[in-house]
mmCIF file of N, CA and C in Angstrom:
data_model
loop_
_atom_site.group_PDB
_atom_site.id
_atom_site.type_symbol
_atom_site.label_atom_id
_atom_site.label_comp_id
_atom_site.label_asym_id
_atom_site.label_seq_id
_atom_site.Cartn_x
_atom_site.Cartn_y
_atom_site.Cartn_z
ATOM 1 N N UNK X 14 -49.317 92.966 6.679
ATOM 2 C CA UNK X 14 -49.964 92.340 5.538
ATOM 3 C C UNK X 14 -51.087 93.223 5.039
ATOM 4 N N UNK X 15 -51.322 93.158 3.769
ATOM 5 C CA UNK X 15 -52.389 93.978 3.211
ATOM 6 C C UNK X 15 -53.693 93.190 3.188
ATOM 7 N N UNK X 16 -54.774 93.863 2.860
ATOM 8 C CA UNK X 16 -56.107 93.254 2.875
ATOM 9 C C UNK X 16 -56.229 92.125 1.871
ATOM 10 N N UNK X 17 -55.538 92.231 0.723
ATOM 11 C CA UNK X 17 -55.631 91.181 -0.289
ATOM 12 C C UNK X 17 -54.979 89.890 0.197
ATOM 13 N N UNK X 18 -53.934 89.985 1.034
ATOM 14 C CA UNK X 18 -53.307 88.793 1.594
ATOM 15 C C UNK X 18 -54.270 88.070 2.537
ATOM 16 N N UNK X 19 -54.997 88.820 3.366
ATOM 17 C CA UNK X 19 -55.988 88.209 4.254
ATOM 18 C C UNK X 19 -57.072 87.518 3.447
ATOM 19 N N UNK X 20 -57.506 88.142 2.378
ATOM 20 C CA UNK X 20 -58.536 87.559 1.526
ATOM 21 C C UNK X 20 -58.046 86.246 0.925
ATOM 22 N N UNK X 21 -56.802 86.233 0.453
ATOM 23 C CA UNK X 21 -56.222 85.025 -0.124
ATOM 24 C C UNK X 21 -56.157 83.904 0.910
ATOM 25 N N UNK X 22 -55.654 84.207 2.100
ATOM 26 C CA UNK X 22 -55.523 83.198 3.154
ATOM 27 C C UNK X 22 -56.881 82.711 3.652
ATOM 28 N N UNK X 23 -57.845 83.587 3.725
ATOM 29 C CA UNK X 23 -59.169 83.154 4.168
ATOM 30 C C UNK X 23 -59.801 82.230 3.134
ATOM 31 N N UNK X 24 -59.597 82.505 1.842
ATOM 32 C CA UNK X 24 -60.098 81.607 0.793
ATOM 33 C C UNK X 24 -59.385 80.266 0.862
ATOM 34 N N UNK X 25 -58.081 80.311 1.123
ATOM 35 C CA UNK X 25 -57.305 79.084 1.239
ATOM 36 C C UNK X 25 -57.799 78.222 2.400
ATOM 37 N N UNK X 26 -58.109 78.854 3.529
ATOM 38 C CA UNK X 26 -58.630 78.130 4.690
ATOM 39 C C UNK X 26 -59.987 77.507 4.358
ATOM 40 N N UNK X 27 -60.846 78.245 3.662
ATOM 41 C CA UNK X 27 -62.169 77.726 3.287
ATOM 42 C C UNK X 27 -62.017 76.522 2.366
ATOM 43 N N UNK X 28 -61.128 76.600 1.391
ATOM 44 C CA UNK X 28 -60.920 75.495 0.453
ATOM 45 C C UNK X 28 -60.355 74.279 1.189
ATOM 46 N N UNK X 29 -59.381 74.481 2.061
ATOM 47 C CA UNK X 29 -58.795 73.362 2.813
ATOM 48 C C UNK X 29 -59.833 72.703 3.708
ATOM 49 N N UNK X 30 -60.683 73.506 4.330
ATOM 50 C CA UNK X 30 -61.748 72.963 5.178
ATOM 51 C C UNK X 30 -62.737 72.149 4.353
ATOM 52 N N UNK X 31 -63.112 72.653 3.191
ATOM 53 C CA UNK X 31 -64.043 71.940 2.317
ATOM 54 C C UNK X 31 -63.459 70.608 1.874
ATOM 55 N N UNK X 32 -62.187 70.583 1.522
ATOM 56 C CA UNK X 32 -61.541 69.334 1.116
ATOM 57 C C UNK X 32 -61.516 68.343 2.271
ATOM 58 N N UNK X 33 -61.214 68.800 3.453
ATOM 59 C CA UNK X 33 -61.181 67.912 4.628
ATOM 60 C C UNK X 33 -62.563 67.331 4.911
ATOM 61 N N UNK X 34 -63.599 68.154 4.798
ATOM 62 C CA UNK X 34 -64.964 67.669 5.039
ATOM 63 C C UNK X 34 -65.390 66.662 3.987
ATOM 64 N N UNK X 35 -65.081 66.936 2.728
ATOM 65 C CA UNK X 35 -65.451 66.005 1.663
ATOM 66 C C UNK X 35 -64.724 64.677 1.795
ATOM 67 N N UNK X 36 -63.462 64.703 2.170
ATOM 68 C CA UNK X 36 -62.738 63.445 2.330
ATOM 69 C C UNK X 36 -63.267 62.659 3.526
ATOM 70 N N UNK X 37 -63.733 63.340 4.563
ATOM 71 C CA UNK X 37 -64.328 62.651 5.712
ATOM 72 C C UNK X 37 -65.632 61.994 5.324
ATOM 73 N N UNK X 38 -66.414 62.639 4.471
ATOM 74 C CA UNK X 38 -67.683 62.061 4.013
ATOM 75 C C UNK X 38 -67.450 60.851 3.131
ATOM 76 N N UNK X 39 -66.370 60.834 2.383
ATOM 77 C CA UNK X 39 -66.095 59.743 1.458
ATOM 78 C C UNK X 39 -65.538 58.515 2.162
ATOM 79 N N UNK X 40 -65.050 58.648 3.375
ATOM 80 C CA UNK X 40 -64.478 57.502 4.068
ATOM 81 C C UNK X 40 -65.584 56.605 4.604
ATOM 82 N N UNK X 41 -65.212 55.381 4.949
ATOM 83 C CA UNK X 41 -66.174 54.402 5.458
ATOM 84 C C UNK X 41 -66.748 54.879 6.786
ATOM 85 N N UNK X 42 -68.010 54.554 7.071
ATOM 86 C CA UNK X 42 -68.596 54.936 8.343
ATOM 87 C C UNK X 42 -67.841 54.299 9.503
ATOM 88 N N UNK X 43 -67.898 54.959 10.646
ATOM 89 C CA UNK X 43 -67.228 54.454 11.834
ATOM 90 C C UNK X 43 -67.767 53.069 12.172
ATOM 91 N N UNK X 44 -66.882 52.124 12.395
ATOM 92 C CA UNK X 44 -67.289 50.773 12.736
ATOM 93 C C UNK X 44 -67.495 49.870 11.538
ATOM 94 N N UNK X 45 -67.444 50.409 10.323
ATOM 95 C CA UNK X 45 -67.637 49.596 9.128
ATOM 96 C C UNK X 45 -66.333 48.920 8.748
ATOM 97 N N UNK X 46 -66.442 47.703 8.243
ATOM 98 C CA UNK X 46 -65.259 46.995 7.784
ATOM 99 C C UNK X 46 -64.921 47.461 6.374
ATOM 100 N N UNK X 47 -63.690 47.238 5.936
ATOM 101 C CA UNK X 47 -63.366 47.571 4.548
ATOM 102 C C UNK X 47 -64.236 46.739 3.610
ATOM 103 N N UNK X 48 -64.562 47.307 2.480
ATOM 104 C CA UNK X 48 -65.439 46.611 1.525
ATOM 105 C C UNK X 48 -64.771 45.337 1.012
ATOM 106 N N UNK X 49 -65.560 44.279 0.935
ATOM 107 C CA UNK X 49 -65.111 43.012 0.384
ATOM 108 C C UNK X 49 -65.789 42.849 -0.973
ATOM 109 N N UNK X 50 -65.035 42.507 -1.988
ATOM 110 C CA UNK X 50 -65.547 42.408 -3.353
ATOM 111 C C UNK X 50 -65.913 40.962 -3.674
ATOM 112 N N UNK X 51 -67.080 40.740 -4.279
ATOM 113 C CA UNK X 51 -67.556 39.405 -4.664
ATOM 114 C C UNK X 51 -67.923 39.399 -6.142
ATOM 115 N N UNK X 52 -67.699 38.250 -6.789
ATOM 116 C CA UNK X 52 -68.122 38.019 -8.176
ATOM 117 C C UNK X 52 -69.072 36.825 -8.164
ATOM 118 N N UNK X 53 -70.179 36.971 -8.896
ATOM 119 C CA UNK X 53 -71.237 35.962 -8.848
ATOM 120 C C UNK X 53 -71.554 35.421 -10.232
ATOM 121 N N UNK X 54 -72.394 34.389 -10.217
ATOM 122 C CA UNK X 54 -72.943 33.861 -11.453
ATOM 123 C C UNK X 54 -73.767 34.950 -12.135
ATOM 124 N N UNK X 55 -74.013 34.776 -13.422
ATOM 125 C CA UNK X 55 -74.837 35.680 -14.220
ATOM 126 C C UNK X 55 -74.246 37.085 -14.328
ATOM 127 N N UNK X 56 -72.952 37.233 -14.064
ATOM 128 C CA UNK X 56 -72.286 38.522 -14.206
ATOM 129 C C UNK X 56 -72.568 39.521 -13.101
ATOM 130 N N UNK X 57 -73.189 39.084 -12.024
ATOM 131 C CA UNK X 57 -73.472 39.985 -10.896
ATOM 132 C C UNK X 57 -72.203 40.135 -10.066
ATOM 133 N N UNK X 58 -71.884 41.362 -9.695
ATOM 134 C CA UNK X 58 -70.749 41.661 -8.820
ATOM 135 C C UNK X 58 -71.231 42.601 -7.740
ATOM 136 N N UNK X 59 -70.576 42.552 -6.569
ATOM 137 C CA UNK X 59 -70.935 43.483 -5.511
ATOM 138 C C UNK X 59 -69.803 43.657 -4.524
ATOM 139 N N UNK X 60 -69.853 44.766 -3.808
ATOM 140 C CA UNK X 60 -68.962 45.032 -2.686
ATOM 141 C C UNK X 60 -69.813 45.017 -1.429
ATOM 142 N N UNK X 61 -69.314 44.384 -0.377
ATOM 143 C CA UNK X 61 -70.036 44.293 0.894
ATOM 144 C C UNK X 61 -69.237 44.982 1.982
ATOM 145 N N UNK X 62 -69.887 45.897 2.696
ATOM 146 C CA UNK X 62 -69.280 46.575 3.845
ATOM 147 C C UNK X 62 -70.113 46.250 5.080
ATOM 148 N N UNK X 63 -69.519 45.537 6.019
ATOM 149 C CA UNK X 63 -70.214 45.102 7.218
ATOM 150 C C UNK X 63 -70.054 46.141 8.323
ATOM 151 N N UNK X 64 -71.156 46.378 9.048
ATOM 152 C CA UNK X 64 -71.128 47.323 10.167
ATOM 153 C C UNK X 64 -72.143 46.864 11.201
ATOM 154 N N UNK X 65 -71.666 46.247 12.272
ATOM 155 C CA UNK X 65 -72.561 45.785 13.327
ATOM 156 C C UNK X 65 -73.545 44.752 12.819
ATOM 157 N N UNK X 66 -74.812 45.070 12.907
ATOM 158 C CA UNK X 66 -75.878 44.146 12.511
ATOM 159 C C UNK X 66 -76.386 44.390 11.089
ATOM 160 N N UNK X 67 -75.600 45.091 10.270
ATOM 161 C CA UNK X 67 -76.022 45.371 8.906
ATOM 162 C C UNK X 67 -74.858 45.215 7.936
ATOM 163 N N UNK X 68 -75.204 45.117 6.672
ATOM 164 C CA UNK X 68 -74.212 45.099 5.597
ATOM 165 C C UNK X 68 -74.769 45.942 4.456
ATOM 166 N N UNK X 69 -73.930 46.775 3.878
ATOM 167 C CA UNK X 69 -74.340 47.541 2.704
ATOM 168 C C UNK X 69 -73.710 46.886 1.486
ATOM 169 N N UNK X 70 -74.533 46.682 0.471
ATOM 170 C CA UNK X 70 -74.082 46.062 -0.769
ATOM 171 C C UNK X 70 -74.164 47.083 -1.887
ATOM 172 N N UNK X 71 -73.078 47.237 -2.597
ATOM 173 C CA UNK X 71 -73.053 48.058 -3.797
ATOM 174 C C UNK X 71 -72.958 47.067 -4.943
ATOM 175 N N UNK X 72 -74.098 46.790 -5.602
ATOM 176 C CA UNK X 72 -74.172 45.724 -6.596
ATOM 177 C C UNK X 72 -74.342 46.284 -7.999
ATOM 178 N N UNK X 73 -74.206 45.387 -8.982
ATOM 179 C CA UNK X 73 -74.474 45.771 -10.362
ATOM 180 C C UNK X 73 -75.964 46.018 -10.571
ATOM 181 N N UNK X 74 -76.798 45.643 -9.610
ATOM 182 C CA UNK X 74 -78.244 45.869 -9.676
ATOM 183 C C UNK X 74 -78.672 47.054 -8.817
ATOM 184 N N UNK X 75 -77.722 47.738 -8.148
ATOM 185 C CA UNK X 75 -78.051 48.891 -7.316
ATOM 186 C C UNK X 75 -77.497 48.750 -5.908
ATOM 187 N N UNK X 76 -77.842 49.701 -5.072
ATOM 188 C CA UNK X 76 -77.370 49.737 -3.685
ATOM 189 C C UNK X 76 -78.434 49.126 -2.778
ATOM 190 N N UNK X 77 -78.016 48.276 -1.841
ATOM 191 C CA UNK X 77 -78.942 47.647 -0.894
ATOM 192 C C UNK X 77 -78.351 47.691 0.514
ATOM 193 N N UNK X 78 -79.195 47.897 1.501
ATOM 194 C CA UNK X 78 -78.808 47.793 2.917
ATOM 195 C C UNK X 78 -79.575 46.601 3.474
ATOM 196 N N UNK X 79 -78.832 45.628 4.020
ATOM 197 C CA UNK X 79 -79.430 44.417 4.565
ATOM 198 C C UNK X 79 -79.153 44.349 6.058
ATOM 199 N N UNK X 80 -80.065 43.694 6.783
ATOM 200 C CA UNK X 80 -79.968 43.652 8.240
ATOM 201 C C UNK X 80 -80.062 42.224 8.743
ATOM 202 N N UNK X 81 -79.327 41.924 9.820
ATOM 203 C CA UNK X 81 -79.443 40.619 10.473
ATOM 204 C C UNK X 81 -80.792 40.549 11.168
ATOM 205 N N UNK X 82 -81.332 39.367 11.239
ATOM 206 C CA UNK X 82 -82.577 39.094 11.961
ATOM 207 C C UNK X 82 -83.785 39.856 11.423
ATOM 208 N N UNK X 83 -83.682 40.406 10.231
ATOM 209 C CA UNK X 83 -84.870 40.998 9.601
ATOM 210 C C UNK X 83 -85.758 39.843 9.159
ATOM 211 N N UNK X 84 -87.058 39.998 9.225
ATOM 212 C CA UNK X 84 -87.958 38.873 8.991
ATOM 213 C C UNK X 84 -88.891 39.022 7.770
ATOM 214 N N UNK X 85 -88.541 39.775 6.714
ATOM 215 C CA UNK X 85 -89.488 39.895 5.617
ATOM 216 C C UNK X 85 -89.582 38.658 4.739
ATOM 217 N N UNK X 86 -88.567 37.761 4.778
ATOM 218 C CA UNK X 86 -88.586 36.576 3.938
ATOM 219 C C UNK X 86 -89.057 35.380 4.749
ATOM 220 N N UNK X 87 -89.653 34.376 4.088
ATOM 221 C CA UNK X 87 -90.079 33.192 4.840
ATOM 222 C C UNK X 87 -88.877 32.441 5.401
ATOM 223 N N UNK X 88 -89.082 31.812 6.527
ATOM 224 C CA UNK X 88 -88.043 31.010 7.148
ATOM 225 C C UNK X 88 -87.222 31.808 8.146
ATOM 226 N N UNK X 89 -86.645 31.119 9.116
ATOM 227 C CA UNK X 89 -85.831 31.806 10.128
ATOM 228 C C UNK X 89 -84.501 32.267 9.530
ATOM 229 N N UNK X 90 -83.948 33.373 10.048
ATOM 230 C CA UNK X 90 -82.645 33.828 9.536
ATOM 231 C C UNK X 90 -81.532 32.867 9.932
ATOM 232 N N UNK X 91 -80.524 32.774 9.090
ATOM 233 C CA UNK X 91 -79.355 31.951 9.369
ATOM 234 C C UNK X 91 -78.299 32.833 10.040
ATOM 235 N N UNK X 92 -77.277 32.252 10.699
ATOM 236 C CA UNK X 92 -76.315 33.055 11.471
ATOM 237 C C UNK X 92 -75.584 34.140 10.678
ATOM 238 N N UNK X 93 -75.258 33.886 9.420
ATOM 239 C CA UNK X 93 -74.514 34.853 8.609
ATOM 240 C C UNK X 93 -75.365 35.404 7.476
ATOM 241 N N UNK X 94 -76.656 35.520 7.725
ATOM 242 C CA UNK X 94 -77.586 35.996 6.695
ATOM 243 C C UNK X 94 -78.092 37.390 7.052
ATOM 244 N N UNK X 95 -78.171 38.218 6.035
ATOM 245 C CA UNK X 95 -78.694 39.579 6.150
ATOM 246 C C UNK X 95 -79.826 39.705 5.147
ATOM 247 N N UNK X 96 -80.881 40.467 5.512
ATOM 248 C CA UNK X 96 -82.083 40.530 4.666
ATOM 249 C C UNK X 96 -82.656 41.934 4.587
ATOM 250 N N UNK X 97 -83.410 42.145 3.532
ATOM 251 C CA UNK X 97 -84.364 43.240 3.440
ATOM 252 C C UNK X 97 -85.541 42.696 2.638
ATOM 253 N N UNK X 98 -86.606 43.450 2.386
ATOM 254 C CA UNK X 98 -87.764 42.884 1.684
ATOM 255 C C UNK X 98 -87.485 42.410 0.258
ATOM 256 N N UNK X 99 -86.426 42.907 -0.378
ATOM 257 C CA UNK X 99 -86.156 42.560 -1.771
ATOM 258 C C UNK X 99 -85.140 41.452 -1.965
ATOM 259 N N UNK X 100 -84.271 41.240 -0.961
ATOM 260 C CA UNK X 100 -83.227 40.246 -1.163
ATOM 261 C C UNK X 100 -82.643 39.780 0.165
ATOM 262 N N UNK X 101 -81.834 38.718 0.086
ATOM 263 C CA UNK X 101 -81.060 38.275 1.239
ATOM 264 C C UNK X 101 -79.668 37.891 0.748
ATOM 265 N N UNK X 102 -78.714 37.941 1.646
ATOM 266 C CA UNK X 102 -77.343 37.541 1.334
ATOM 267 C C UNK X 102 -76.817 36.734 2.509
ATOM 268 N N UNK X 103 -76.265 35.588 2.205
ATOM 269 C CA UNK X 103 -75.680 34.738 3.237
ATOM 270 C C UNK X 103 -74.182 34.645 2.959
ATOM 271 N N UNK X 104 -73.367 34.923 3.979
ATOM 272 C CA UNK X 104 -71.919 34.996 3.835
ATOM 273 C C UNK X 104 -71.229 33.870 4.591
ATOM 274 N N UNK X 105 -69.931 33.762 4.394
ATOM 275 C CA UNK X 105 -69.055 32.787 5.039
ATOM 276 C C UNK X 105 -69.474 31.359 4.728
ATOM 277 N N UNK X 106 -69.818 31.120 3.472
ATOM 278 C CA UNK X 106 -70.178 29.786 3.018
ATOM 279 C C UNK X 106 -68.969 29.139 2.352
ATOM 280 N N UNK X 107 -69.070 27.858 2.060
ATOM 281 C CA UNK X 107 -67.998 27.136 1.392
ATOM 282 C C UNK X 107 -66.935 26.667 2.363
ATOM 283 N N UNK X 108 -66.037 25.848 1.852
ATOM 284 C CA UNK X 108 -64.986 25.248 2.676
ATOM 285 C C UNK X 108 -64.099 26.304 3.333
ATOM 286 N N UNK X 109 -63.755 27.353 2.590
ATOM 287 C CA UNK X 109 -62.866 28.392 3.116
ATOM 288 C C UNK X 109 -63.613 29.604 3.657
ATOM 289 N N UNK X 110 -64.931 29.592 3.616
ATOM 290 C CA UNK X 110 -65.714 30.724 4.100
ATOM 291 C C UNK X 110 -65.647 31.938 3.199
ATOM 292 N N UNK X 111 -65.247 31.753 1.943
ATOM 293 C CA UNK X 111 -65.124 32.882 1.027
ATOM 294 C C UNK X 111 -66.231 32.918 -0.036
ATOM 295 N N UNK X 112 -67.326 32.233 0.226
ATOM 296 C CA UNK X 112 -68.443 32.220 -0.704
ATOM 297 C C UNK X 112 -69.665 32.891 -0.078
ATOM 298 N N UNK X 113 -70.552 33.333 -0.938
ATOM 299 C CA UNK X 113 -71.804 33.957 -0.500
ATOM 300 C C UNK X 113 -72.923 33.492 -1.415
ATOM 301 N N UNK X 114 -74.138 33.658 -0.952
ATOM 302 C CA UNK X 114 -75.314 33.320 -1.740
ATOM 303 C C UNK X 114 -76.278 34.501 -1.677
ATOM 304 N N UNK X 115 -76.605 35.054 -2.845
ATOM 305 C CA UNK X 115 -77.597 36.127 -2.931
ATOM 306 C C UNK X 115 -78.915 35.525 -3.379
ATOM 307 N N UNK X 116 -79.991 35.925 -2.726
ATOM 308 C CA UNK X 116 -81.334 35.464 -3.105
ATOM 309 C C UNK X 116 -82.214 36.677 -3.386
ATOM 310 N N UNK X 117 -82.859 36.644 -4.544
ATOM 311 C CA UNK X 117 -83.843 37.658 -4.931
ATOM 312 C C UNK X 117 -85.185 36.934 -5.046
ATOM 313 N N UNK X 118 -85.947 36.808 -3.950
ATOM 314 C CA UNK X 118 -87.161 35.978 -3.976
ATOM 315 C C UNK X 118 -88.260 36.506 -4.891
ATOM 316 N N UNK X 119 -88.278 37.796 -5.184
ATOM 317 C CA UNK X 119 -89.330 38.340 -6.043
ATOM 318 C C UNK X 119 -89.109 37.988 -7.504
ATOM 319 N N UNK X 120 -87.892 37.593 -7.904
ATOM 320 C CA UNK X 120 -87.617 37.312 -9.318
ATOM 321 C C UNK X 120 -88.033 35.908 -9.761
ATOM 322 N N UNK X 121 -87.965 34.823 -9.172
ATOM 323 C CA UNK X 121 -87.062 34.331 -8.129
ATOM 324 C C UNK X 121 -85.692 34.029 -8.740
ATOM 325 N N UNK X 122 -84.646 34.334 -7.966
ATOM 326 C CA UNK X 122 -83.278 34.161 -8.425
ATOM 327 C C UNK X 122 -82.373 33.939 -7.224
ATOM 328 N N UNK X 123 -81.456 32.985 -7.353
ATOM 329 C CA UNK X 123 -80.414 32.759 -6.342
ATOM 330 C C UNK X 123 -79.105 32.590 -7.092
ATOM 331 N N UNK X 124 -78.076 33.324 -6.680
ATOM 332 C CA UNK X 124 -76.780 33.241 -7.342
ATOM 333 C C UNK X 124 -75.677 32.985 -6.318
ATOM 334 N N UNK X 125 -74.728 32.151 -6.700
ATOM 335 C CA UNK X 125 -73.588 31.861 -5.854
ATOM 336 C C UNK X 125 -72.472 32.846 -6.201
ATOM 337 N N UNK X 126 -71.727 33.245 -5.162
ATOM 338 C CA UNK X 126 -70.687 34.256 -5.323
ATOM 339 C C UNK X 126 -69.419 33.816 -4.623
ATOM 340 N N UNK X 127 -68.286 34.341 -5.098
ATOM 341 C CA UNK X 127 -66.982 34.053 -4.505
ATOM 342 C C UNK X 127 -66.287 35.378 -4.238
ATOM 343 N N UNK X 128 -65.668 35.477 -3.056
ATOM 344 C CA UNK X 128 -64.936 36.686 -2.668
ATOM 345 C C UNK X 128 -63.661 36.800 -3.488
ATOM 346 N N UNK X 129 -63.393 38.002 -4.000
ATOM 347 C CA UNK X 129 -62.110 38.277 -4.665
ATOM 348 C C UNK X 129 -61.011 38.265 -3.627
ATOM 349 N N UNK X 130 -59.863 37.832 -4.022
ATOM 350 C CA UNK X 130 -58.733 37.793 -3.082
ATOM 351 C C UNK X 130 -57.846 38.979 -3.287
#
C-alpha cells in the first residue's frame, strides 16, 4: 500500500471513532429510564427521564434537574415527588398513575399534566 492509502484509512478511523463517541454522548445516561412525555395545562409540555433519586425534565420553560428528598420547598416531600429550589414535580398521580403535577412556587403556579401514551 502506498502512503496515501494509509492517510485515507487513518482519517477514516478518526471519523468512525468521532461518530461512535458522539453517539455515546447522545444516548441516555447509564441507569436512566427512557424519557416519558407529558402534556400539561397552559400549553406546558415536558419529557421526564428518571435515574435513581433524580429526574431530569426537558420542559417548554427550560431544563431542570429535580431530586427526591430535597428540602427547599415548605412541607415534607411526598413519595413520588422530586424538587429543586425553583419547582417540584409529583408523578404517578391519578387513577391510572399517568398524571403528574408541576409546581412553580415562585410564580406561584401549579399545573396538572398527563403522560402521552
